Amino acid sequence: RGRLETVILVDPAKTVKLHSCESGIVVVGLDRKAGKVYVRRVVAEKLYPDQLYDRVLELAVQFRASAIGLEVTSLNEFITYPFKNEMVKRGKIYPLIELKAVGKKEERIASMVPFYRNGHVIHNEEDAGVLEGQLMSFPRCTRFDAIDALAYFVKLFDIGDRFFDSESPDEDEYAEL
């Protein structure tokens, strides 16, 4: 597994209609030692529930995820139970962390600003077009699906007490003291 801990963040769309939002799925890796958050994969698509389960579980296997963070706002048991049931049915069990939206979507997204300003967030160049398009037009973007899903990394890592390791001074600095 190495130093990178990978999680899947899911912001499911409430419906799959032509005018509705897309589901956002973001694969994020945390390298605590390097102080980096790697955006490894971004999916923003209109998905029916069974397609959402398929996509999330495929990504969890592919990236060896340690957990799945699932936004449950206004869906609660209507998303959590079927998702858990699907994992059991497939024999692919991952810790499923319910992420409740607190405050406005724009506030959640803005919580990432310090991470970006300090160079902690790295995007996969091949897969970042949708995400970067939404970030560049924020807060006036018409779609928030990918960036809202990504913003949950702050909450998920906080819930799991996952923080960047502090930089320890090297031996030469101790000698000077």
XYZ file of C-alpha atoms in Angstrom, residues 11-144:
134
model
C -21.783 13.037 -3.987
C -24.763 11.191 -5.502
C -27.291 13.079 -7.607
C -30.817 12.946 -6.242
C -32.304 12.104 -9.659
C -31.135 11.164 -13.124
C -33.055 13.606 -15.273
C -31.747 15.568 -18.218
C -31.708 18.851 -16.272
C -30.540 17.386 -12.952
C -27.068 17.407 -11.418
C -24.519 14.713 -12.075
C -23.144 12.351 -9.459
C -19.649 13.296 -8.419
C -17.113 10.591 -7.567
C -13.566 11.556 -6.685
C -10.689 9.228 -5.800
C -8.334 10.988 -3.405
C -4.999 9.820 -2.050
C -3.471 11.265 1.107
C 0.281 11.226 1.584
C 0.639 12.374 5.187
C 4.420 12.365 5.123
C 4.698 14.526 1.975
C 1.745 16.707 2.953
C -0.063 16.080 -0.335
C -3.606 15.291 -1.381
C -3.633 13.586 -4.777
C -6.781 13.751 -6.898
C -6.377 10.429 -8.674
C -9.674 10.101 -10.578
C -12.721 12.286 -11.178
C -16.105 11.087 -12.407
C -19.023 13.462 -12.985
C -21.856 11.675 -14.765
C -25.564 11.074 -14.649
C -25.765 7.630 -13.051
C -28.656 5.474 -11.928
C -28.169 3.970 -8.452
C -26.944 0.592 -9.769
C -24.474 2.377 -12.088
C -23.273 4.495 -9.168
C -22.612 1.384 -7.043
C -20.803 -0.264 -9.971
C -18.584 2.741 -10.615
C -17.724 3.404 -6.955
C -16.936 -0.229 -6.174
C -14.857 -0.634 -9.363
C -12.819 2.416 -8.366
C -12.479 1.181 -4.776
C -10.996 -2.091 -6.027
C -8.824 -0.448 -8.697
C -7.302 2.095 -6.298
C -7.317 -0.136 -3.191
C -9.438 2.309 -1.236
C -9.436 2.182 2.542
C -12.874 3.822 2.844
C -15.795 5.323 0.957
C -17.212 8.684 2.016
C -20.836 9.089 0.951
C -22.828 12.309 1.093
C -26.172 11.401 2.630
C -27.856 14.795 2.756
C -31.609 14.412 2.285
C -31.108 10.821 1.104
C -29.884 9.192 4.373
C -31.082 5.581 4.580
C -32.291 5.760 0.980
C -28.634 5.804 -0.125
C -26.749 4.188 2.790
C -28.657 0.917 3.159
C -28.793 0.089 -0.574
C -25.101 0.919 -0.892
C -24.148 -1.317 2.067
C -26.422 -4.038 0.713
C -24.704 -3.866 -2.674
C -21.263 -4.166 -1.043
C -22.346 -7.241 0.922
C -23.962 -8.799 -2.155
C -20.729 -8.350 -4.119
C -18.434 -9.356 -1.259
C -16.620 -6.012 -1.477
C -16.901 -4.494 1.979
C -15.421 -1.058 2.663
C -15.908 1.220 5.636
C -18.738 3.518 4.547
C -18.601 6.936 6.165
C -21.738 9.030 5.987
C -20.909 12.631 5.185
C -23.642 15.065 6.122
C -23.593 18.401 4.358
C -23.227 21.217 6.859
C -23.626 24.779 5.678
C -23.718 25.819 2.081
C -22.055 23.946 -0.754
C -19.964 27.034 -1.496
C -18.600 27.023 2.076
C -17.584 23.350 1.813
C -15.800 24.038 -1.447
C -14.106 27.150 -0.033
C -12.677 24.985 2.799
C -10.208 23.613 0.224
C -8.670 27.028 -0.499
C -5.865 26.786 2.109
C -4.873 23.369 0.761
C -4.650 24.699 -2.795
C -2.897 27.939 -1.786
C -0.232 25.954 0.065
C 0.326 23.559 -2.843
C -1.019 20.505 -1.024
C -3.480 19.391 -3.734
C -2.177 17.700 -6.886
C -4.459 16.766 -9.804
C -4.089 13.825 -12.148
C -3.507 15.702 -15.412
C -5.276 13.100 -17.566
C -8.469 13.213 -15.543
C -8.820 16.743 -14.156
C -10.619 18.655 -16.922
C -14.079 18.618 -15.350
C -12.734 19.333 -11.879
C -10.480 22.182 -12.968
C -13.234 23.701 -15.097
C -15.518 23.803 -12.068
C -12.757 25.158 -9.823
C -11.808 27.905 -12.284
C -15.400 29.139 -12.572
C -16.167 28.835 -8.840
C -18.304 30.326 -7.284
C -20.185 31.084 -10.504
C -20.017 27.599 -11.993
C -23.198 25.946 -13.197
C -22.082 22.475 -12.054
C -20.643 21.761 -8.613
